[in-house]
Amino acid sequence: MTHVPYETLRWVGGVDGHLVLLDQTLLPLQEQELECTSVDDVWGAIRRLSVRGAPAIGIAAAYGVVLGLQQATHDVGRFQQALKSTLEYLATSRPTAVNLFWALDRLRDRAAAMVGNHSGSEIHAALLEEARAIHAEDRAMCRAIGQNGAEFLQDGMGVLTHCNAGSLATSEYGTALAVIYTAQDQGKQLDVFVDETRPLLQGARLTTWELMRHGIATTLICDSMAAQVMREGRIGAVITGADRIAANGDVANKIGTYGVAQLARAHGIPFYVAAPSSTFDLRIATGDAIPIEQRPGEEITHGLGRQTAPDGVGVYNPAFDVTPAELIAALITERGVITPVSENRIRRTLGAGD
Ligand code: MRU
């Protein structure tokens, strides 16, 4: 992989340190870092999408917990209260990506195992260690996803992706884009088509930016062009990431993904989803129970830097949709490929039992 001179997020210093993010709201025009020195900064960065993408949200939130406890380590009672309120607060930042709750649960469990026989400072240090572990594990998971999925992409293939499931959405290598990067590392030349991904243009602003930095042939299309591009025979596979995967394999991902999956089915093109085990929510039976984030109408009426709809128009702006498992050719995880998609295979591959 070509050297990438940017980091989606990094922790600077020890327990009293801070989080630095590449501010994704400014891409592709400005590569500017954002310093988060408080839990409020992290909450706002997640809500505003300065940091976004399911795994990156989880990592940022984990570091956010460390920030939220920096003033509270001296008194044990105060520490426990601060931990509880910090976890609850960060959980309100965005509702759909389960990686956020998965990361917060890990920190909660780590602290719970220490309360009673450790000081606040010791627990605080352990939580930083846990956040760093989540960050490092994500790197390894993304690499493994790339290795497991690359077999589905052949030299010369056209591949369509939606939203951004790349380096910017994770610790380093991405999920859907890790598959593309790994195929490229194996010497395969791919033609990657990128849906612009209205309303916030993660495809146009972020995915094209990072694919081009990786030297991948990249073509941007409007979301409404996907059917035509498929009909013209330009697409051999579709691959996206996921924000939450239910026990039956239904996938919540960026709004528009469901439509792309339907189009892929109609054109006989395999539709793949790449995601780490931290994106599965086996407590949820089907996609119907996945909470879908609703975002402000201004993202649609003023999305391109100027007003593009009349004052007072009604707007519906769900940020995610659910693709039914039956439309998904395979779920590509760090623990293996799940195909055909079924609850049994998901549980077996993730080692989660029945
Ligand atoms: O609203 P966003 O930009 O956070 O939505 C991101 C997506 O839908 C990604 O496709 C998903 O999180 C997968 S990231 C590896």
Coordinates of C-alpha atoms and ligand atoms in Angstrom, one line a residue:
M1 CA 0.0 0.0 0.0
T2 CA 1.3 3.5 -0.9
H3 CA 2.4 5.4 2.2
V4 CA -0.5 7.5 3.5
P5 CA 0.7 10.6 5.3
Y6 CA -2.3 11.1 7.4
E7 CA -3.9 9.5 10.5
T8 CA -7.7 9.4 11.0
L9 CA -7.1 9.7 14.8
R10 CA -4.3 9.4 17.3
W11 CA -3.9 9.8 21.0
V12 CA -1.1 12.1 22.1
G13 CA 0.5 11.6 25.5
G14 CA -0.4 9.6 28.6
V15 CA -3.6 9.6 30.7
D16 CA -3.5 13.4 30.7
G17 CA -3.1 13.5 26.9
H18 CA -5.6 14.3 24.2
L19 CA -7.1 13.0 21.0
V20 CA -6.2 14.4 17.6
L21 CA -8.5 13.8 14.6
L22 CA -8.3 14.6 11.0
D23 CA -11.3 16.9 10.6
Q24 CA -13.4 15.1 8.0
T25 CA -15.9 17.9 7.5
L26 CA -13.1 19.9 5.8
L27 CA -12.0 17.2 3.3
P28 CA -11.1 17.2 0.5
L29 CA -10.1 20.8 0.4
Q30 CA -8.3 21.1 3.7
E31 CA -6.3 18.6 5.7
Q32 CA -6.7 20.1 9.1
E33 CA -6.4 18.3 12.4
L34 CA -8.8 18.9 15.3
E35 CA -7.6 18.6 18.9
C36 CA -10.1 17.2 21.3
T37 CA -9.1 18.0 24.9
S38 CA -12.4 17.3 26.6
V39 CA -15.2 14.7 26.4
D40 CA -17.4 17.5 25.0
D41 CA -15.0 18.0 22.1
V42 CA -15.2 14.3 21.3
W43 CA -19.0 14.2 21.6
G44 CA -19.3 17.2 19.2
A45 CA -16.7 15.7 16.8
I46 CA -18.7 12.5 16.5
R47 CA -22.1 14.3 16.2
R48 CA -20.7 16.7 13.5
L49 CA -19.0 13.9 11.6
S50 CA -15.5 15.3 12.1
V51 CA -14.8 11.7 12.9
R52 CA -17.2 9.2 11.4
G53 CA -17.5 5.6 10.1
A54 CA -18.5 2.9 12.6
P55 CA -15.0 1.7 13.8
A56 CA -13.6 5.2 14.0
I57 CA -16.5 6.4 16.1
G58 CA -15.9 3.5 18.5
I59 CA -12.2 4.3 18.9
A60 CA -12.9 8.1 19.3
A61 CA -15.5 7.3 22.0
A62 CA -13.1 5.1 23.9
Y63 CA -10.5 7.9 24.0
G64 CA -13.4 10.3 24.9
V65 CA -14.0 8.3 28.1
V66 CA -10.3 8.8 29.1
L67 CA -10.7 12.5 28.5
G68 CA -14.0 12.6 30.5
L69 CA -12.2 11.2 33.6
Q70 CA -9.1 13.4 33.6
Q71 CA -10.4 15.7 36.4
A72 CA -12.0 13.0 38.5
T73 CA -9.3 10.5 39.5
H74 CA -8.6 11.6 43.1
D75 CA -11.9 10.6 44.9
V76 CA -13.2 7.1 44.2
G77 CA -16.9 8.0 44.5
R78 CA -16.4 11.0 42.2
F79 CA -14.5 8.8 39.8
Q80 CA -17.3 6.2 39.5
Q81 CA -19.9 8.9 39.1
A82 CA -17.9 10.6 36.4
L83 CA -17.4 7.3 34.6
K84 CA -21.1 6.6 34.6
S85 CA -22.0 10.0 33.3
T86 CA -19.2 10.0 30.7
L87 CA -20.3 6.7 29.3
E88 CA -24.0 7.7 29.2
Y89 CA -23.1 11.0 27.6
L90 CA -21.0 9.6 24.8
A91 CA -23.7 7.0 24.1
T92 CA -26.0 9.9 23.0
S93 CA -23.6 11.1 20.3
R94 CA -24.9 8.9 17.5
P95 CA -27.4 6.0 17.6
T96 CA -26.8 3.6 14.7
A97 CA -23.1 2.5 14.6
V98 CA -23.0 -0.3 17.2
N99 CA -19.2 0.1 17.5
L100 CA -19.8 3.1 19.7
F101 CA -21.7 1.1 22.2
W102 CA -19.4 -1.9 21.9
A103 CA -16.4 0.3 22.7
L104 CA -18.2 2.0 25.7
D105 CA -19.2 -1.5 27.0
R106 CA -15.6 -2.6 26.9
L107 CA -14.5 0.3 28.9
R108 CA -17.3 -0.1 31.3
D109 CA -16.5 -3.8 31.8
R110 CA -12.8 -3.1 32.3
A111 CA -13.5 -0.5 35.0
A112 CA -16.1 -2.7 36.7
A113 CA -13.5 -5.5 37.0
M114 CA -11.2 -3.1 38.9
V115 CA -13.6 -1.1 41.1
G116 CA -13.2 -1.9 44.8
N117 CA -9.5 -2.8 44.8
H118 CA -8.0 -0.1 42.6
S119 CA -7.7 3.7 42.8
G120 CA -9.3 6.0 40.3
S121 CA -5.9 6.7 38.8
E122 CA -5.2 3.1 38.3
I123 CA -8.6 2.5 36.6
H124 CA -8.0 5.6 34.5
A125 CA -4.7 4.2 33.3
A126 CA -6.3 0.9 32.5
L127 CA -9.0 2.6 30.5
L128 CA -6.4 4.3 28.3
E129 CA -4.8 1.0 27.8
E130 CA -8.2 -0.5 26.8
A131 CA -8.8 2.4 24.4
R132 CA -5.4 1.8 22.8
A133 CA -6.1 -1.9 22.6
I134 CA -9.4 -1.2 20.7
H135 CA -7.5 1.1 18.4
A136 CA -4.7 -1.5 17.7
E137 CA -7.2 -4.4 17.3
D138 CA -9.1 -2.4 14.7
R139 CA -5.9 -2.1 12.7
A140 CA -5.4 -5.8 12.7
M141 CA -9.1 -6.6 12.0
C142 CA -9.1 -4.3 9.0
R143 CA -6.0 -6.0 7.6
A144 CA -7.6 -9.4 8.0
I145 CA -10.8 -8.2 6.4
G146 CA -8.7 -7.2 3.4
Q147 CA -7.0 -10.5 3.2
N148 CA -10.3 -12.4 3.5
G149 CA -12.1 -10.4 0.9
A150 CA -9.6 -9.8 -1.8
E151 CA -10.4 -13.1 -3.5
F152 CA -13.8 -11.7 -4.6
L153 CA -12.1 -9.0 -6.7
Q154 CA -10.5 -9.9 -10.0
D155 CA -7.9 -8.1 -12.1
G156 CA -9.7 -5.6 -14.4
M157 CA -12.9 -5.6 -12.5
G158 CA -15.2 -2.6 -12.0
V159 CA -16.2 -2.2 -8.3
L160 CA -18.9 0.1 -6.9
T161 CA -18.8 1.4 -3.4
H162 CA -21.1 3.6 -1.4
C163 CA -20.2 6.1 1.4
N164 CA -16.8 5.8 3.0
A165 CA -15.6 2.5 4.5
G166 CA -11.9 3.2 4.2
S167 CA -9.0 4.5 6.2
L168 CA -11.0 7.5 7.2
A169 CA -13.7 5.4 8.8
T170 CA -11.3 3.2 10.7
S171 CA -8.0 3.1 12.4
E172 CA -6.0 2.7 9.2
Y173 CA -6.9 0.4 6.3
G174 CA -10.7 0.4 6.2
T175 CA -13.2 -2.4 5.7
A176 CA -14.7 -2.3 2.2
L177 CA -11.7 -0.3 1.0
A178 CA -9.3 -2.7 2.8
V179 CA -10.6 -5.4 0.4
I180 CA -9.9 -3.1 -2.5
Y181 CA -6.4 -2.0 -1.2
T182 CA -5.5 -5.6 -0.6
A183 CA -6.5 -6.7 -4.1
Q184 CA -4.4 -3.9 -5.4
D185 CA -1.5 -5.0 -3.2
Q186 CA -1.9 -8.4 -4.9
G187 CA -1.3 -6.8 -8.3
K188 CA -5.0 -6.5 -9.4
Q189 CA -6.0 -3.4 -11.3
L190 CA -9.5 -2.3 -10.3
D191 CA -11.8 0.4 -11.6
V192 CA -13.6 1.8 -8.6
F193 CA -16.8 3.6 -9.0
V194 CA -17.8 5.8 -6.1
D195 CA -21.4 6.9 -5.3
E196 CA -21.2 10.5 -4.2
T197 CA -23.5 9.6 -1.3
R198 CA -26.0 12.3 -0.6
P199 CA -26.7 14.2 1.5
L200 CA -23.2 14.6 3.1
L201 CA -21.1 13.4 0.2
Q202 CA -18.9 11.0 2.1
G203 CA -18.2 9.2 -1.3
A204 CA -17.4 12.3 -3.2
R205 CA -15.4 14.1 -0.5
L206 CA -13.7 11.2 1.4
T207 CA -13.7 8.0 -0.6
T208 CA -12.4 9.5 -3.8
W209 CA -9.8 11.4 -1.8
E210 CA -8.4 8.3 -0.2
L211 CA -8.7 6.0 -3.2
M212 CA -6.7 8.5 -5.3
R213 CA -4.0 8.7 -2.7
H214 CA -3.7 5.0 -2.9
G215 CA -3.3 5.2 -6.7
I216 CA -6.5 3.5 -7.5
A217 CA -8.4 4.3 -10.7
T218 CA -11.4 6.2 -9.3
T219 CA -14.6 7.4 -11.0
L220 CA -17.1 9.5 -9.2
I221 CA -20.8 9.1 -10.0
C222 CA -24.0 10.6 -8.6
D223 CA -26.0 8.1 -6.6
S224 CA -28.7 8.1 -9.3
M225 CA -26.3 6.8 -11.9
A226 CA -25.6 3.5 -10.3
A227 CA -28.3 1.6 -12.2
Q228 CA -27.0 2.9 -15.5
V229 CA -23.4 2.1 -14.8
M230 CA -24.5 -1.4 -13.8
R231 CA -26.6 -1.8 -17.0
E232 CA -23.6 -0.8 -19.1
G233 CA -21.7 -3.8 -17.6
R234 CA -19.1 -1.7 -15.9
I235 CA -19.6 -3.2 -12.4
G236 CA -18.5 -6.8 -11.4
A237 CA -19.0 -6.4 -7.7
V238 CA -20.4 -4.0 -5.1
I239 CA -18.7 -3.7 -1.7
T240 CA -19.7 -1.5 1.2
G241 CA -19.1 -1.3 5.0
A242 CA -21.7 -1.5 7.7
D243 CA -22.8 0.4 10.8
R244 CA -24.6 -2.5 12.5
I245 CA -25.3 -6.0 11.5
A246 CA -28.2 -7.9 13.1
A247 CA -28.1 -11.6 14.1
N248 CA -29.9 -12.6 10.9
G249 CA -27.4 -10.7 8.7
D250 CA -29.5 -7.6 7.9
V251 CA -27.1 -4.7 7.5
A252 CA -27.6 -1.0 8.5
N253 CA -25.3 1.2 6.4
K254 CA -25.3 4.7 4.9
I255 CA -28.6 5.8 3.4
G256 CA -28.7 4.6 -0.2
T257 CA -27.0 1.3 0.4
Y258 CA -30.3 -0.7 0.3
G259 CA -31.1 0.8 -3.1
V260 CA -27.6 -0.2 -4.4
A261 CA -28.1 -3.7 -3.1
Q262 CA -31.4 -4.0 -4.9
L263 CA -29.9 -2.7 -8.1
A264 CA -27.0 -5.2 -7.8
R265 CA -29.5 -8.0 -7.4
A266 CA -31.5 -6.8 -10.4
H267 CA -28.3 -6.9 -12.5
G268 CA -26.9 -10.2 -11.2
I269 CA -24.0 -8.5 -9.5
P270 CA -22.7 -9.8 -6.1
F271 CA -23.2 -7.4 -3.3
Y272 CA -20.6 -7.8 -0.5
V273 CA -20.4 -6.2 3.0
A274 CA -17.1 -5.9 4.8
A275 CA -17.2 -5.3 8.6
P276 CA -15.3 -6.3 11.7
S277 CA -16.9 -8.4 14.5
S278 CA -17.3 -5.2 16.5
T279 CA -20.0 -4.2 14.0
F280 CA -22.3 -7.2 14.7
D281 CA -25.1 -6.8 17.2
L282 CA -26.2 -10.3 17.9
R283 CA -28.7 -9.1 20.6
I284 CA -30.8 -7.7 17.7
A285 CA -32.7 -10.4 15.8
T286 CA -33.3 -8.5 12.5
G287 CA -32.6 -5.1 11.0
D288 CA -36.0 -3.9 11.9
A289 CA -34.7 -3.3 15.5
I290 CA -31.7 -1.2 14.4
P291 CA -32.1 2.5 15.5
I292 CA -31.8 4.7 12.4
E293 CA -30.3 8.1 13.0
Q294 CA -32.4 11.1 11.9
R295 CA -30.4 14.1 10.9
P296 CA -31.3 17.8 10.4
G297 CA -33.2 18.7 7.3
E298 CA -30.7 21.4 6.5
E299 CA -28.3 18.7 5.3
I300 CA -30.6 18.3 2.4
T301 CA -32.0 21.8 1.9
H302 CA -28.6 23.5 2.3
G303 CA -26.3 20.5 1.6
L304 CA -24.1 22.0 -1.2
G305 CA -23.2 25.2 0.5
R306 CA -26.3 27.1 -0.6
Q307 CA -30.0 26.7 -0.2
T308 CA -31.4 24.4 -2.9
A309 CA -35.0 24.0 -1.7
P310 CA -37.8 26.5 -0.8
D311 CA -38.1 27.7 2.8
G312 CA -40.4 25.7 4.9
V313 CA -40.4 22.5 2.8
G314 CA -40.9 19.3 4.8
V315 CA -37.7 17.1 4.8
Y316 CA -37.1 13.5 5.8
N317 CA -33.4 12.7 6.4
P318 CA -32.7 9.2 7.7
A319 CA -28.9 8.8 7.8
F320 CA -29.0 5.0 7.3
D321 CA -31.0 2.2 5.8
V322 CA -31.2 -1.5 6.2
T323 CA -30.3 -4.0 3.5
P324 CA -31.9 -7.4 4.1
A325 CA -29.5 -10.3 4.4
E326 CA -31.0 -12.1 1.4
L327 CA -29.5 -9.4 -0.9
I328 CA -26.0 -9.9 0.5
A329 CA -23.7 -12.4 -1.3
A330 CA -21.2 -12.5 1.6
L331 CA -20.3 -10.8 4.9
I332 CA -16.5 -10.4 5.0
T333 CA -15.2 -10.3 8.5
E334 CA -11.7 -10.6 10.1
R335 CA -12.8 -14.0 11.3
G336 CA -13.7 -15.3 7.9
V337 CA -16.3 -15.0 5.1
I338 CA -19.9 -15.7 5.9
T339 CA -21.7 -17.0 2.8
P340 CA -24.5 -17.6 2.2
V341 CA -25.6 -15.3 5.0
S342 CA -27.5 -16.9 7.8
E343 CA -27.7 -16.5 11.6
N344 CA -26.1 -19.9 12.2
R345 CA -23.1 -19.1 10.0
I346 CA -22.7 -15.7 11.5
R347 CA -22.7 -17.2 15.1
R348 CA -20.3 -19.9 14.0
T349 CA -17.9 -17.6 12.3
L350 CA -17.9 -15.1 15.1
G351 CA -17.5 -17.8 17.7
A352 CA -20.7 -16.6 19.4
G353 CA -22.5 -20.0 19.8
D354 CA -26.2 -20.5 19.0
Ligands
MRU1 O1 -22.6 8.8 8.7 P1 -21.3 8.1 8.5 O2 -20.4 8.9 7.6 O3 -20.6 7.8 9.9 O4 -21.7 6.8 7.9 C1 -20.6 5.8 7.6 C2 -21.0 4.6 6.9 O5 -22.2 4.4 6.7 C3 -20.0 3.6 6.6 O6 -20.3 3.0 5.4 C4 -19.9 2.6 7.8 O7 -19.7 3.2 9.0 C5 -18.8 1.6 7.5 S1 -17.3 2.3 8.1 C6 -16.1 1.1 7.9

